[in-house]
Short mmCIF file of C-alpha atoms and ligand atoms in Angstrom, two decimals:
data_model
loop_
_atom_site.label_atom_id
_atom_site.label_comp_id
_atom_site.label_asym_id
_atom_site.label_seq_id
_atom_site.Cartn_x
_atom_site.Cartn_y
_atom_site.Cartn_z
CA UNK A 1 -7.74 14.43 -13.14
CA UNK A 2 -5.75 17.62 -14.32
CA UNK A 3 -3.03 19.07 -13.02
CA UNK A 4 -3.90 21.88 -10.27
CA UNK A 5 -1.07 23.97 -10.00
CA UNK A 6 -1.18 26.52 -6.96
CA UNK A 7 -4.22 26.04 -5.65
CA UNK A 8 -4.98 27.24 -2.02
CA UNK A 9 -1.30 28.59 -0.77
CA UNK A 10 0.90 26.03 -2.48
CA UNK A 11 -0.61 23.66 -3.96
CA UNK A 12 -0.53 20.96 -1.52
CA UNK A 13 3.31 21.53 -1.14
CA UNK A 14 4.68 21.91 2.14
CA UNK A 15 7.37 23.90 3.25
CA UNK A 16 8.06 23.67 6.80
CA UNK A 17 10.90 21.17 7.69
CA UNK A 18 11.78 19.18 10.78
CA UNK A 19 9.30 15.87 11.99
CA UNK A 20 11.68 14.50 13.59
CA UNK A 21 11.61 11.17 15.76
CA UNK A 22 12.08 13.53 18.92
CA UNK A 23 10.85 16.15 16.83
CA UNK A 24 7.54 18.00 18.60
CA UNK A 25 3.76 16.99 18.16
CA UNK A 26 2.90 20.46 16.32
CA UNK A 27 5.74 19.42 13.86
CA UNK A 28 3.89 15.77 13.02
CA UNK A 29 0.43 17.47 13.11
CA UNK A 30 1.42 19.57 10.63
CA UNK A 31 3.21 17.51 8.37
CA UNK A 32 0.24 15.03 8.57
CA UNK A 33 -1.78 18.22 7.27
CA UNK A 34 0.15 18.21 4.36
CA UNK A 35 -0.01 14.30 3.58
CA UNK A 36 -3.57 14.55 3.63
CA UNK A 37 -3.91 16.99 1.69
CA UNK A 38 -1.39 15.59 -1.02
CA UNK A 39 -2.73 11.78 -0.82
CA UNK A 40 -6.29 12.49 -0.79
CA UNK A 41 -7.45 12.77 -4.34
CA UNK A 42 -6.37 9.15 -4.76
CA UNK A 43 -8.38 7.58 -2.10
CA UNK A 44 -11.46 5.67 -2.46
CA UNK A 45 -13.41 5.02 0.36
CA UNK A 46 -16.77 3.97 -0.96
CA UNK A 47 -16.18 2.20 -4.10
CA UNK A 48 -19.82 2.42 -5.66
CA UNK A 49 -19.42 3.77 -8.94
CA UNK A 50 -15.89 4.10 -9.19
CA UNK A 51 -14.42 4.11 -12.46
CA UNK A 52 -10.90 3.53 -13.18
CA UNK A 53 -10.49 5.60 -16.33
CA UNK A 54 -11.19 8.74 -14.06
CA UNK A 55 -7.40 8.21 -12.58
CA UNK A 56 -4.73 9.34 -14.95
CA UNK A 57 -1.58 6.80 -14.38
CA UNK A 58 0.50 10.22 -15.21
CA UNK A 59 -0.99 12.66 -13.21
CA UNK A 60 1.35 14.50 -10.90
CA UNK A 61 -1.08 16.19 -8.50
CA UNK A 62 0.33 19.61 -7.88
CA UNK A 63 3.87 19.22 -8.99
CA UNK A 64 5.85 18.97 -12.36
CA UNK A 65 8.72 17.85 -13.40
CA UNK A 66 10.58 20.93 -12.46
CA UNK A 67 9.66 20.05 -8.62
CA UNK A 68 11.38 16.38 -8.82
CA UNK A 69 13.89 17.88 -6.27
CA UNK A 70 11.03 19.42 -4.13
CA UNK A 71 9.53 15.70 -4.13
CA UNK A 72 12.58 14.14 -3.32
CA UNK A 73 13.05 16.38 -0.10
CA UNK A 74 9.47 16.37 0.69
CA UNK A 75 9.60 12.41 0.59
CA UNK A 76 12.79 12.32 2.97
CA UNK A 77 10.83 14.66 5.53
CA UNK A 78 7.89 11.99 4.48
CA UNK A 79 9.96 8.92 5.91
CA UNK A 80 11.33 10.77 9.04
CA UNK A 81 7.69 11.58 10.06
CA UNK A 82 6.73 7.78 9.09
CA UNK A 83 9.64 7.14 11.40
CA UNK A 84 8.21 8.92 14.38
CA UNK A 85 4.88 8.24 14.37
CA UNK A 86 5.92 4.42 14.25
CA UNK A 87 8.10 4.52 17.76
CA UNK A 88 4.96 5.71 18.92
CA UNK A 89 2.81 3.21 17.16
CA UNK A 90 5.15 0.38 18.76
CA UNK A 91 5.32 2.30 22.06
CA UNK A 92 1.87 2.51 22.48
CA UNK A 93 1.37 -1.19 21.58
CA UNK A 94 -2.56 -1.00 20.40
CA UNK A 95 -2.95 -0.41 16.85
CA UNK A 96 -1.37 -3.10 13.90
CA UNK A 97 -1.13 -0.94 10.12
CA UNK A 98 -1.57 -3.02 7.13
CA UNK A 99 -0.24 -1.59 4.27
CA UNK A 100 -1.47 -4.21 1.00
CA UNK A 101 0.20 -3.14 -2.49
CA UNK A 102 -0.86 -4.11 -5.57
CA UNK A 103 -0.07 -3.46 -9.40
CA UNK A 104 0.50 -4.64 -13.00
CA UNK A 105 4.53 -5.87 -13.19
CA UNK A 106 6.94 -2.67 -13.47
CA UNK A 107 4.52 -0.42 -11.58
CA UNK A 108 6.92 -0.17 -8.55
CA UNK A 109 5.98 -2.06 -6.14
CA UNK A 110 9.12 -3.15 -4.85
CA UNK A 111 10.99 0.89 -5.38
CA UNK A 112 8.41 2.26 -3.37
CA UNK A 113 8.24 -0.35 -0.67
CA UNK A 114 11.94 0.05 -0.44
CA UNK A 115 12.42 4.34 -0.28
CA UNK A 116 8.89 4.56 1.57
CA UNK A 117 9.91 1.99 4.32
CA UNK A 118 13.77 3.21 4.16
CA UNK A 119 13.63 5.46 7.57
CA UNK A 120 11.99 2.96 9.72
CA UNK A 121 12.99 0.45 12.18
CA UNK A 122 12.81 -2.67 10.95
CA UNK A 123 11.93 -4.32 14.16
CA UNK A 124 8.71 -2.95 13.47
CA UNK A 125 8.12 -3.92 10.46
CA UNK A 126 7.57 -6.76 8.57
CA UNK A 127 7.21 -7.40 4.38
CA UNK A 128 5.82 -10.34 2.91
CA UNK A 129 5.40 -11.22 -0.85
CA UNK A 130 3.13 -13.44 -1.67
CA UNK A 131 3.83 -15.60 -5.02
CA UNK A 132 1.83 -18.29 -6.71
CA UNK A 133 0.65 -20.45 -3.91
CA UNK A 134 2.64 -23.46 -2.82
CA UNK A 135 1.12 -27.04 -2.55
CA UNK A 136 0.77 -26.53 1.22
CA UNK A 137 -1.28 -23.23 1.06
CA UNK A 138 -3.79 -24.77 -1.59
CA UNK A 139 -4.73 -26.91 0.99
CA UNK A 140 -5.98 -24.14 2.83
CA UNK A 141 -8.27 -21.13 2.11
CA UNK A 142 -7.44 -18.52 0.30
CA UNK A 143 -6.76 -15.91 3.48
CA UNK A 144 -4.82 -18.52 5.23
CA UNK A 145 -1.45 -17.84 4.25
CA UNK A 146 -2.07 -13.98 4.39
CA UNK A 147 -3.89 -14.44 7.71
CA UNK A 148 -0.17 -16.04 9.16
CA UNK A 149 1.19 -12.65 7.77
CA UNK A 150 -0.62 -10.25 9.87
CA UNK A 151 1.26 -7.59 11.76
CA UNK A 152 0.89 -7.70 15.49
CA UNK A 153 -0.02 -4.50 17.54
CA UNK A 154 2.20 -2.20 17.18
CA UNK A 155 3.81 -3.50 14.40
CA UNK A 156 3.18 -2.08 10.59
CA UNK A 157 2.52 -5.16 7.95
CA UNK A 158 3.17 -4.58 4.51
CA UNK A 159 1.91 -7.21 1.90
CA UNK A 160 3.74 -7.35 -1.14
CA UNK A 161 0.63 -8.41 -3.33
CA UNK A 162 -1.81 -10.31 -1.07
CA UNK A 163 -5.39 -12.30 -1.61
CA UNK A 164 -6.32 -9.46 -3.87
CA UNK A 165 -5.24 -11.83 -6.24
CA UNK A 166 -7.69 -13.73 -5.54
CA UNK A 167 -10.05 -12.06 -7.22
CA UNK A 168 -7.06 -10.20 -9.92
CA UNK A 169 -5.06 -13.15 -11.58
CA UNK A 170 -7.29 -15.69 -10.67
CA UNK A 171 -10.24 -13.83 -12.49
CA UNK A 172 -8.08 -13.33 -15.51
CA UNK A 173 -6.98 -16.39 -15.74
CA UNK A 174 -9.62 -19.07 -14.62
CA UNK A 175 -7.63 -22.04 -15.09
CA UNK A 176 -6.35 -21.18 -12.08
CA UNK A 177 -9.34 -21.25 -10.21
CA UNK A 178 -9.33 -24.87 -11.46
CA UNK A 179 -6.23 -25.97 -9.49
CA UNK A 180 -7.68 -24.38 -6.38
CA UNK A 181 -9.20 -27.91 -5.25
CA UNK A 182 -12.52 -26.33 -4.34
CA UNK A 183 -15.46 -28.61 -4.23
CA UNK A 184 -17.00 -28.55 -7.45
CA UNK A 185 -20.18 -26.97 -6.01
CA UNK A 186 -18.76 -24.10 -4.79
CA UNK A 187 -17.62 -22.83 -7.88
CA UNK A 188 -20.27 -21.13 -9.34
CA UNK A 189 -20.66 -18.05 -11.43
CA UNK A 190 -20.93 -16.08 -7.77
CA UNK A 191 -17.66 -16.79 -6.57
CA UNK A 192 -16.05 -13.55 -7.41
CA UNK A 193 -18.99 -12.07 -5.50
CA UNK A 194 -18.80 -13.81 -2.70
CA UNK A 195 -14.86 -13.70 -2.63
CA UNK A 196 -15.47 -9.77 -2.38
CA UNK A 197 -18.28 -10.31 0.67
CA UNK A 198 -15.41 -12.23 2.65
CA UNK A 199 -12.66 -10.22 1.94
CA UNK A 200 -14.78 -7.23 2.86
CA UNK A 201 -15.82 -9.08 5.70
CA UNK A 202 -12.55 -9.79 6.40
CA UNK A 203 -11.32 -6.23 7.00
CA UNK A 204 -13.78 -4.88 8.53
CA UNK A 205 -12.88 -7.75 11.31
CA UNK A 206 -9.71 -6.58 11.48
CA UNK A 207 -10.90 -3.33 11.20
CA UNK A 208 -12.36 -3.82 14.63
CA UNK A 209 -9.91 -5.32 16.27
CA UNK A 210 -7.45 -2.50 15.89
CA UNK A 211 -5.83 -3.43 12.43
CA UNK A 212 -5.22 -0.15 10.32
CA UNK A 213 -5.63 -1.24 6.71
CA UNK A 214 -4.77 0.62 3.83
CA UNK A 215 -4.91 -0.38 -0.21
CA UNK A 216 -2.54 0.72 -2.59
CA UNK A 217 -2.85 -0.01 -6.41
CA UNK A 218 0.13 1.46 -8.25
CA UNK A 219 -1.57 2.41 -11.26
CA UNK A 220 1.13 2.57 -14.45
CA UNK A 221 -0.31 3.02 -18.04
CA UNK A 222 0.13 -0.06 -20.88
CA UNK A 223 2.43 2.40 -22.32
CA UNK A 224 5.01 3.23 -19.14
CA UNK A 225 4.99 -0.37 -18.57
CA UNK A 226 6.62 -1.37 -22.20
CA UNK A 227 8.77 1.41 -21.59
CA UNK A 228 10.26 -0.26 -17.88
CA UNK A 229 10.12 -3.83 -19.93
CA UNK A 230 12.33 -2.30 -22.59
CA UNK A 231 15.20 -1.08 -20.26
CA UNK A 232 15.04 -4.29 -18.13
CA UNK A 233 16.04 -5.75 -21.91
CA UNK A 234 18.39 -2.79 -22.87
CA UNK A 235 20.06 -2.41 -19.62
CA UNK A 236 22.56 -5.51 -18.49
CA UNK A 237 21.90 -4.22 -14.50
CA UNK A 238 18.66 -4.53 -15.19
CA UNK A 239 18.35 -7.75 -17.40
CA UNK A 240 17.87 -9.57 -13.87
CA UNK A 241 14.27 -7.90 -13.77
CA UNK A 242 12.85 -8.93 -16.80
CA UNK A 243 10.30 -12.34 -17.47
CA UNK A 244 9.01 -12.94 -20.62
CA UNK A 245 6.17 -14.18 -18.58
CA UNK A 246 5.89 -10.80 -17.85
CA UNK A 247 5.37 -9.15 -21.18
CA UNK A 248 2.47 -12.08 -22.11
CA UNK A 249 0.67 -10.89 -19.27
CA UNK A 250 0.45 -7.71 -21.48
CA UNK A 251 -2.57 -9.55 -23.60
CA UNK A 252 -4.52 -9.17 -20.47
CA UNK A 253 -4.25 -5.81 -19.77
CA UNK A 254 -7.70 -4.88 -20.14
CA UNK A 255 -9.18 -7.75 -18.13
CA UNK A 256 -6.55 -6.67 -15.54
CA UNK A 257 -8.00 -3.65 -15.22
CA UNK A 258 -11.62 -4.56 -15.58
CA UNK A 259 -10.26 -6.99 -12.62
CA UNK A 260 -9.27 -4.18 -10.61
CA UNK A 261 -12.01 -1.51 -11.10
CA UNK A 262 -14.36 -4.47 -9.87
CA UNK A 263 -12.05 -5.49 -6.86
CA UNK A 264 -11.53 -1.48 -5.99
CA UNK A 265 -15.71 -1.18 -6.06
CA UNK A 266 -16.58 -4.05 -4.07
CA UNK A 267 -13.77 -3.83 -1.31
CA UNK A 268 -13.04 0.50 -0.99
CA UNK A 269 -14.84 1.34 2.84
CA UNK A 270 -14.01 3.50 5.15
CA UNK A 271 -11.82 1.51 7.08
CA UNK A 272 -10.04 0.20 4.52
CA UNK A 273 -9.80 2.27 1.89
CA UNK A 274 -7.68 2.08 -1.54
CA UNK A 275 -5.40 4.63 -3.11
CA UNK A 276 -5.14 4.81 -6.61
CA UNK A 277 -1.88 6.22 -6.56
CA UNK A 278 -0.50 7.15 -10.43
CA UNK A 279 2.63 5.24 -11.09
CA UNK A 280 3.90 6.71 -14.73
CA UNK A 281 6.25 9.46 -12.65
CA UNK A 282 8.25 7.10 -9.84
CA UNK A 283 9.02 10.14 -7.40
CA UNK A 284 5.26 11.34 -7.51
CA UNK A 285 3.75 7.31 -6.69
CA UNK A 286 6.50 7.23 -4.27
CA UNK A 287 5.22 11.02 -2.22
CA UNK A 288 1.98 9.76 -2.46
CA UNK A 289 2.14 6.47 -0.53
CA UNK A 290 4.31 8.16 1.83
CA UNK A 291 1.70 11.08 2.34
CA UNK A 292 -0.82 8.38 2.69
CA UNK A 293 0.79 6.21 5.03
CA UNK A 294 1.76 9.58 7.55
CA UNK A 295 -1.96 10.25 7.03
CA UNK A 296 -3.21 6.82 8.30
CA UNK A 297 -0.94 7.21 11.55
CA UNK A 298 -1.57 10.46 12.41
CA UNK A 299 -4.90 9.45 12.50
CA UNK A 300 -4.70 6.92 15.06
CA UNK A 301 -3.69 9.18 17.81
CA UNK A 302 -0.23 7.69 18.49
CA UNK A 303 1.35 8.70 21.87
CA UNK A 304 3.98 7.66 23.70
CA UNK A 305 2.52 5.95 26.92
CA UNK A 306 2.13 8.59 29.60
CA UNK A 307 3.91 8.12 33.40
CA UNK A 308 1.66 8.49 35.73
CA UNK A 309 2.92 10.29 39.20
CA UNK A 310 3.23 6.43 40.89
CA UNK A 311 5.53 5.03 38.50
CA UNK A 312 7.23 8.56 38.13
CA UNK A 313 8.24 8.26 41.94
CA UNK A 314 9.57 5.04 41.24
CA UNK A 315 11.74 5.81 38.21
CA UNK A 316 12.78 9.08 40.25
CA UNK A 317 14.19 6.14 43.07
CA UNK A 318 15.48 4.16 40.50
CA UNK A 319 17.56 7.31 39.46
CA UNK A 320 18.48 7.57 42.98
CA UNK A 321 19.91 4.45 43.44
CA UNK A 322 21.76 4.18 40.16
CA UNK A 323 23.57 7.42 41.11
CA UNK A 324 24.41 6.38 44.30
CA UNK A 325 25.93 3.02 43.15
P1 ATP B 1 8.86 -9.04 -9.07
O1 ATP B 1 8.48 -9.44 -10.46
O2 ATP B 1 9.15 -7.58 -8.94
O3 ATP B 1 9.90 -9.91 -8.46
P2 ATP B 1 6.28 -10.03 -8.35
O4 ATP B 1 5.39 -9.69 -7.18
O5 ATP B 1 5.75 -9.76 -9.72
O6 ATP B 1 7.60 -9.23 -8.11
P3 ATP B 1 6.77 -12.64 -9.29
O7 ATP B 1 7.41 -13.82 -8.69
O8 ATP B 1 7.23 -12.13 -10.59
O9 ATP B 1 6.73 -11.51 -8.19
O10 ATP B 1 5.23 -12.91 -9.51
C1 ATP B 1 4.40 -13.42 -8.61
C2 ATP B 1 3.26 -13.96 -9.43
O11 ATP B 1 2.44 -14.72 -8.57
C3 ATP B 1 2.38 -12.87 -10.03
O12 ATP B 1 2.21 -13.08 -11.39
C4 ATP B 1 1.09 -13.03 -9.30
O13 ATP B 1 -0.03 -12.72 -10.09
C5 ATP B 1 1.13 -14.49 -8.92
N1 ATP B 1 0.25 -14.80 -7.79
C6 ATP B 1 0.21 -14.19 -6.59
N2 ATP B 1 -0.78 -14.71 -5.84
C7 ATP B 1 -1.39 -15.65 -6.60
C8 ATP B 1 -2.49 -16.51 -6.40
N3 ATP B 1 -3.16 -16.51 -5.24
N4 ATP B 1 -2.81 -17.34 -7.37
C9 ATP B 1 -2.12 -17.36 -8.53
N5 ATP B 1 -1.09 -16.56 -8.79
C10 ATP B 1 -0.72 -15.71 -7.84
MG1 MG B 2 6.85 -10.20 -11.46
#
């Protein structure tokens, strides 16, 4: 995917300023414009055929270097639209957004969760991270603890790794699926199959019952990664960061990513679709989710609940009275 400087009027850049949380509908509309535009060569939305060596882990979209300022302002107007379409989101009180991230270690999961998420209120919000399962969720199937995790209307969910890795580490590493206390019979040469069948299944469910659903993978290169492991090692603030778990993972890499292609085909749809978001160039993964995220919401038709003339009367009265008092 090559770089495609200036095409159309800027490129997908946008220019105007000011989606503010008051800030007017024509401002969001046309800030969502943009984040479409910018976010939508890394969607996938029907995952037949998709090939993961057609994303480039350093491709910058539009923008170069030169325009890491640019990005950085374009991804604070990013967050105060994120901001404003989510008091509507919680206002209105309908639609739930799950927001699922995935990636190899050092991609930036937990950066871009942080600076995307930064404007928002965090009533509204909720993160979970999901680790090698605990005793108690082995005893249950493999949506169940994710299931307990699941944003309520008007709330946005995001899922710091999730059951995709069901079908990621587990498939790397099938020992795993050995501890999983699955009646023998069940585990057949299908499973990763039928593991993609429910967890399609499974979204399109929520799908339909108002739960807006969107993939990330943060897609780094082998190389970018050794680079991130080395200054975890190099740098003491950093030294925190690093596992040597971590860096054996590295043997894997291609079965990761044979992992992931597979996952990606079997579970992209239209209502819950994945972004392959590039992940070498921090400030570009981090405009990207941000574009997609505005994109998702304007898309839901977010308004603040109207007043109709009956309840207007009455809040007119209730002004009445408190003046008087
Ligand atoms: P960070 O390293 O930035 O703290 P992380 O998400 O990598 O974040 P870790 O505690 O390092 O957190 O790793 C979590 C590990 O748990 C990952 O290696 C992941 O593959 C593993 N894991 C998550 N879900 C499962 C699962 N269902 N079965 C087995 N392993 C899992
Ligand atoms: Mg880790």
């Amino acid at each position: 995917m090559g770089k495609k400087k200036s095409d159309g009027e800027d490129g997908g850049k946008r220019r105007k300023k000011g989606a503010s949380a008051e800030g007017g509908e024509g401002d969001l509309a046309r800030w969502a414009a943009h984040a479409a535009e910018l976010s939508r060569p890394y969607r996938v939305t029907d995952g037949k055929g998709f090939r993961l060596d057609r994303f480039d882990p350093g491709d910058t979209g539009p923008l170069d270097k030169g325009d890491k300022e640019w990005a950085a302002e374009a991804l604070a107007e990013g967050v105060e639209a994120l901001a404003a379409f989510q008091e509507r989101l919680y206002a209105q009180d309908r639609w739930a957004v799950l927001l699922i991230f995935q990636a190899m270690d050092a991609a930036g999961k937990d950066g871009t969760i942080k600076h995307v998420m930064s404007g928002i209120n965090p009533q509204g919000c909720q993160v979970s991270s999901f680790k090698a399962p605990s005793a108690e969720e082995l005893d249950h199937d493999f949506l169940w603890r994710c299931a307990k995790r699941l944003p309520e209307r008007g709330r946005i969910g995001i899922f710091n790794r999730s059951y995709y890795e069901e079908v990621l580490v587990v498939r790397v590493h099938r020992k795993i699926l050995d501890g999983q206390k699955l009646p023998p019979g069940l585990v057949t040469d299908a499973i990763w199959e039928e593991r993609y069948e429910d967890i399609r299944a499974h979204e399109r469910y929520l799908a339909r019952n108002g739960v807006a659903i969107r993939k990330f993978f943060l897609h780094v290169s082998r190389e970018e990664q050794k680079q991130r492991f080395l200054e975890r090692l190099d740098r003491p603030e950093k030294n925190w960061k690093f596992s040597a778990g971590d860096v054996a993972e590295r043997a894997h890499w291609d079965a990761y990513m044979h992992a992931y292609q597979e996952a990606i085909r079997a579970t992209a749809t239209p209502e819950a679709p994945w972004y392959v978001v590039p992940a070498d160039a921090k400030w570009f993964t981090r405009l990207v989710v941000s574009s997609a995220i505005v994109d998702a919401l304007s898309g839901l038709d977010l308004r603040f609940p109207a007043v109709g003339p009956g309840e207007r009367a009455a809040l007119a009265a209730a002004r009445a009275a408190l003046v008087a008092d």
